[in-house]
PDB file of C-alpha atoms in Angstrom:
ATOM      1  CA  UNK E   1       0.000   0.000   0.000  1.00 53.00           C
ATOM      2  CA  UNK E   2       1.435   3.502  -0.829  1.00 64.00           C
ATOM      3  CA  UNK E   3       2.339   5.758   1.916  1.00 75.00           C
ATOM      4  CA  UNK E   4      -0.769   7.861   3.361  1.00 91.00           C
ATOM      5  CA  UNK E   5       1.250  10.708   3.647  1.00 96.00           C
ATOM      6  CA  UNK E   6       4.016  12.166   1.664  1.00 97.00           C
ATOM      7  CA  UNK E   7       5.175  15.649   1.517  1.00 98.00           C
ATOM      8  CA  UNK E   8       7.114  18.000  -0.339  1.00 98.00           C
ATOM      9  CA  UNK E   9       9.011  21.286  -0.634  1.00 98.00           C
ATOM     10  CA  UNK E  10       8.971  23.537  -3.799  1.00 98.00           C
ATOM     11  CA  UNK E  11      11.567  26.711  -4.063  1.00 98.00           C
ATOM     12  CA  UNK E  12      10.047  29.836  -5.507  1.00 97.00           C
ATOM     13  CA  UNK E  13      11.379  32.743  -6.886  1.00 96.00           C
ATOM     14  CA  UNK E  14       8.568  35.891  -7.008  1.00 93.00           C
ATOM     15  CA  UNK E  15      11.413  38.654  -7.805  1.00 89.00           C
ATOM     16  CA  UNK E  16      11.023  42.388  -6.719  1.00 90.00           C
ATOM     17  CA  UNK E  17       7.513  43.076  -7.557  1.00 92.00           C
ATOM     18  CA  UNK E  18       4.344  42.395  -6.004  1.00 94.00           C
ATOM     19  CA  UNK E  19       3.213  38.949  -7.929  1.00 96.00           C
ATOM     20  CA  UNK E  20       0.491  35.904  -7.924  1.00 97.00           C
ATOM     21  CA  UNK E  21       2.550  32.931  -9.017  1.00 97.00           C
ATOM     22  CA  UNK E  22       0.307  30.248 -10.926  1.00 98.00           C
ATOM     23  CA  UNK E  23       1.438  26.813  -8.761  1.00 98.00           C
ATOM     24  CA  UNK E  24      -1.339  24.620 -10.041  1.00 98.00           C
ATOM     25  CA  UNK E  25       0.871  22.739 -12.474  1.00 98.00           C
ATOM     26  CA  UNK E  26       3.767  22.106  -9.303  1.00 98.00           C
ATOM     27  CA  UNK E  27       0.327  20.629  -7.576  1.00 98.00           C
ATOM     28  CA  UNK E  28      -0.512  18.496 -10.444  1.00 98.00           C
ATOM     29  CA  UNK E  29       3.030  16.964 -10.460  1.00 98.00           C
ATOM     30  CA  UNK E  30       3.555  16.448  -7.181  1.00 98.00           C
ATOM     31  CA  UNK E  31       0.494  14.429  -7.542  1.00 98.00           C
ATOM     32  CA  UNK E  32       1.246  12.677 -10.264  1.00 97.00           C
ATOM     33  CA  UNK E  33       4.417  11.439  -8.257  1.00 96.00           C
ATOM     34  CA  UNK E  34       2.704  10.913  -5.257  1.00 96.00           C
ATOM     35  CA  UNK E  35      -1.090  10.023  -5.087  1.00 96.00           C
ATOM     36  CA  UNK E  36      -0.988   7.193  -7.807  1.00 90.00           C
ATOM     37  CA  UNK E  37      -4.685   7.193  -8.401  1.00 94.00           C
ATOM     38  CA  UNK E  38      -5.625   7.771  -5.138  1.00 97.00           C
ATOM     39  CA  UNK E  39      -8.454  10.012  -3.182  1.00 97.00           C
ATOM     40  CA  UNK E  40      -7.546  12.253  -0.375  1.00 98.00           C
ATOM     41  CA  UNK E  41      -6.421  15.826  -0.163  1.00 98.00           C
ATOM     42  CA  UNK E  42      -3.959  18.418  -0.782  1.00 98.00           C
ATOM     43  CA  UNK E  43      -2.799  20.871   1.344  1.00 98.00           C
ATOM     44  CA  UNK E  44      -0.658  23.584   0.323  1.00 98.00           C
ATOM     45  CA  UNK E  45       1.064  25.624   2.635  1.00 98.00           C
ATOM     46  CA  UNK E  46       3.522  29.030   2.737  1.00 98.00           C
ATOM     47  CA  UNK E  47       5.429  29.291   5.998  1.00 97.00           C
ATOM     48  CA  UNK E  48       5.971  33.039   5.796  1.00 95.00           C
ATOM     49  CA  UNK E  49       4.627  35.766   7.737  1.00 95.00           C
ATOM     50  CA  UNK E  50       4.384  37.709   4.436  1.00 95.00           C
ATOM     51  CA  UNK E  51       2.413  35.495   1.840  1.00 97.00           C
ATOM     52  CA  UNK E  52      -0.505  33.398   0.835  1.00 98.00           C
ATOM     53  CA  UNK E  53      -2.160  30.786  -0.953  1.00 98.00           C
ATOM     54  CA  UNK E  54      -4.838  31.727  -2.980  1.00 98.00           C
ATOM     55  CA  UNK E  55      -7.181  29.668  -5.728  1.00 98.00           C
ATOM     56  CA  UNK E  56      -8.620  32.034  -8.108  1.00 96.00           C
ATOM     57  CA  UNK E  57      -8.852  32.496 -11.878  1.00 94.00           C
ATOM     58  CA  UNK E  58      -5.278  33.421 -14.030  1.00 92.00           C
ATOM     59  CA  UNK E  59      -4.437  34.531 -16.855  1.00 88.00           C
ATOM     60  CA  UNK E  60      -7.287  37.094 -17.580  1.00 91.00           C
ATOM     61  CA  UNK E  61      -7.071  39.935 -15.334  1.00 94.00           C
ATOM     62  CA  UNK E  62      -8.093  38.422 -12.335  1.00 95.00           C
ATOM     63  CA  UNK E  63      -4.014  37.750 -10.549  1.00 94.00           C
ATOM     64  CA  UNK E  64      -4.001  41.743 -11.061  1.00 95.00           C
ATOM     65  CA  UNK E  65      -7.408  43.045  -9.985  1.00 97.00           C
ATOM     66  CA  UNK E  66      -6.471  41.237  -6.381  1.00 97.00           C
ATOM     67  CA  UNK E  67      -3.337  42.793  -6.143  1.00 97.00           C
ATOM     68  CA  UNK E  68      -5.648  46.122  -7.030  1.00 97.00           C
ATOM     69  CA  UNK E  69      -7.650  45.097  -4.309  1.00 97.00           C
ATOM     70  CA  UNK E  70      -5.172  44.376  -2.021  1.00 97.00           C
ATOM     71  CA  UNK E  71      -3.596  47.668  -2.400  1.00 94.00           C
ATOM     72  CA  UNK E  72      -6.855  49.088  -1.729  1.00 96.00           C
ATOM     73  CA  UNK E  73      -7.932  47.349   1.355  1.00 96.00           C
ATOM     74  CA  UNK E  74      -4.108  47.131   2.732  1.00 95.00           C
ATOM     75  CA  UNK E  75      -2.164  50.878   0.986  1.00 94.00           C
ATOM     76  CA  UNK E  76       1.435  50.587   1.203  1.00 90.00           C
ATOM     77  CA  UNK E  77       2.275  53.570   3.824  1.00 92.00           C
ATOM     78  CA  UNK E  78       3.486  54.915   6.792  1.00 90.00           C
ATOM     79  CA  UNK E  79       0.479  53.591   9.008  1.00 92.00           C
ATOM     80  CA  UNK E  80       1.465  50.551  10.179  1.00 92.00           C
ATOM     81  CA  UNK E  81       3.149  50.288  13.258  1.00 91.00           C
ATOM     82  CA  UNK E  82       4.757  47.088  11.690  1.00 87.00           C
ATOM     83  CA  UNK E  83       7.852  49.314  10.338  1.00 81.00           C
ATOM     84  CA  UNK E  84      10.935  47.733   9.441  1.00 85.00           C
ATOM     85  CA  UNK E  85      11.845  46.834   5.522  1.00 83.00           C
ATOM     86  CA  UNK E  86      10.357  48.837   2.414  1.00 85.00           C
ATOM     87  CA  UNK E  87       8.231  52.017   2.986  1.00 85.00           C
ATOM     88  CA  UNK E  88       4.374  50.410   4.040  1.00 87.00           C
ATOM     89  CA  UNK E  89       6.270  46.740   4.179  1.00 91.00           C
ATOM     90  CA  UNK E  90       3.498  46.043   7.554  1.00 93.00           C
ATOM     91  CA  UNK E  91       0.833  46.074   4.884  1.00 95.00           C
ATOM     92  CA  UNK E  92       2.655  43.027   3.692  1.00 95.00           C
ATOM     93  CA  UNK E  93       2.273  41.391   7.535  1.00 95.00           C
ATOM     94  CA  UNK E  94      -1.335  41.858   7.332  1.00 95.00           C
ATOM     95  CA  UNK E  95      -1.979  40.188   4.160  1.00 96.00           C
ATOM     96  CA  UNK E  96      -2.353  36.479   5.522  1.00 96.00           C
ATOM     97  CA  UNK E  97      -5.619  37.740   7.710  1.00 96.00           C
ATOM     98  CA  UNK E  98      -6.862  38.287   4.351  1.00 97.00           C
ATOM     99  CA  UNK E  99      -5.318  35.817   1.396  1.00 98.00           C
ATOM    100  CA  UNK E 100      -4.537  32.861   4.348  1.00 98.00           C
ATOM    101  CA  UNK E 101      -0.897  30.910   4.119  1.00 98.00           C
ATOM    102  CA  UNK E 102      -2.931  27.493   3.030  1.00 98.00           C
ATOM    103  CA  UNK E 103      -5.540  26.016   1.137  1.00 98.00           C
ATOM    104  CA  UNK E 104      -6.444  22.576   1.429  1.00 98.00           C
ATOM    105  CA  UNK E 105      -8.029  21.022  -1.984  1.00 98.00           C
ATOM    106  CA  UNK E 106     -10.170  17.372  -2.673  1.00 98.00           C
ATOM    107  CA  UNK E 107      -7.745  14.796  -4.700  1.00 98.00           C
ATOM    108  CA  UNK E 108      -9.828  12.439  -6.686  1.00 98.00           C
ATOM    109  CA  UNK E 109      -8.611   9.336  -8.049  1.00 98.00           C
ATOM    110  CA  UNK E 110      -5.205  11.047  -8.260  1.00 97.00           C
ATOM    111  CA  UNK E 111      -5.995  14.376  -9.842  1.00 97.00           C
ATOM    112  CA  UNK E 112      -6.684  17.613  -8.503  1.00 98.00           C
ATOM    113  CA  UNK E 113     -10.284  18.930  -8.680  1.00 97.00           C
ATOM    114  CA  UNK E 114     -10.207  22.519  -9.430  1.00 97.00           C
ATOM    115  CA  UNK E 115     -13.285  24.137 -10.627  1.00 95.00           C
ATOM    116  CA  UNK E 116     -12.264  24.826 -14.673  1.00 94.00           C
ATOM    117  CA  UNK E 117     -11.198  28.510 -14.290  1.00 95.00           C
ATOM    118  CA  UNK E 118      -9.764  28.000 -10.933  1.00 97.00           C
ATOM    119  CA  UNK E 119      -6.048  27.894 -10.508  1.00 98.00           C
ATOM    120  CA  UNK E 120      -3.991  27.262  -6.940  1.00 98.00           C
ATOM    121  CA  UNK E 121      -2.058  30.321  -6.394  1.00 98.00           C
ATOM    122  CA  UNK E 122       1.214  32.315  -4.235  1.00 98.00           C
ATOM    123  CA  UNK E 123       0.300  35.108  -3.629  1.00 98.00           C
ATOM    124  CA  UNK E 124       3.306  37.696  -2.417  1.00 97.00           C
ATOM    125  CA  UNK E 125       2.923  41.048  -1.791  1.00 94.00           C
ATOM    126  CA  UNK E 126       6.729  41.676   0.248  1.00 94.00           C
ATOM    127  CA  UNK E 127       8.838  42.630  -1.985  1.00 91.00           C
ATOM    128  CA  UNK E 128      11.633  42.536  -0.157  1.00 91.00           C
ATOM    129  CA  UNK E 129      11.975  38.782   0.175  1.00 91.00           C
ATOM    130  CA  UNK E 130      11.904  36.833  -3.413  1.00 92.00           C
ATOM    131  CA  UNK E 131      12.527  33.307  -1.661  1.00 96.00           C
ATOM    132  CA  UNK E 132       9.498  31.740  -0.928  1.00 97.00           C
ATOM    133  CA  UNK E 133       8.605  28.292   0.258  1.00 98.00           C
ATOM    134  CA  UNK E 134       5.661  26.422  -0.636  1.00 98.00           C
ATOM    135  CA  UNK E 135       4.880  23.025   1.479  1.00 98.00           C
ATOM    136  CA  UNK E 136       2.592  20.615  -1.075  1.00 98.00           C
ATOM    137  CA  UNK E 137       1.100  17.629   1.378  1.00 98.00           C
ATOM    138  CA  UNK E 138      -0.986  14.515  -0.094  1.00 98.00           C
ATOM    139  CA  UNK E 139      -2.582  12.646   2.290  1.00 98.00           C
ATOM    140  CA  UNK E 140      -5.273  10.108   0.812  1.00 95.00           C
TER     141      UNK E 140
END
């Protein structure tokens, strides 16, 4: 019987800019490796005070209207107490209340069930740390 449980550590670069990194197809491959066929579920974690997973539509507009919104509901400026890094960086501490560090997703016979548009998502505002970890966990 395959193991119930396997993890996994991906390395991601998000560079100086705010960004939402697509990780779906990282997902789908880890699965591939690791769920053989097998139901269970996914969870997908970021370990950093400063980022989130998010599982919303790419590719046509919708990565940059919530980066929009973020900057609406959290402005990059001098009123956080949170101070130290770029100018409004406690914005960037605030951002998991809002786009959480995990999401955990339903694995079906081995393969990820997203909705069709729907795409599992980094999302990094803190633009003063481009090394991100992402922790992908099967357990099915």
């Amino acid at each position: 019987m395959p193991t119930a449980f396997t993890t996994s550590v991906l390395h991601i670069t998000t560079g100086t800019t705010e960004t939402v990194t697509d990780l779906t197809s990282d997902c789908e491959q880890f699965l591939t490796r690791t769920a053989a066929g097998r139901d269970g579920l996914l969870n997908i974690f970021v370990p950093h005070a400063t980022a989130g997973i998010a599982v919303l539509e790419t590719g046509a507009g919708s990565d940059d209207d919530l980066l929009s919104a973020l900057h609406a509901l959290l402005p990059a400026d001098d009123r956080w107490q949170h101070r130290h890094g770029s100018p409004g960086h406690g914005r960037d501490h605030v951002l998991p209340a809002f786009v959480p560090p995990h999401a955990t997703l339903p694995v079906i016979a081995g393969r990820l069930e997203l909705g069709t548009w729907q795409s599992v998502c980094l999302v990094d505002t803190n633009v003063d740390n481009a090394d991100r970890q992402v922790r992908l966990s099967f357990l099915g």
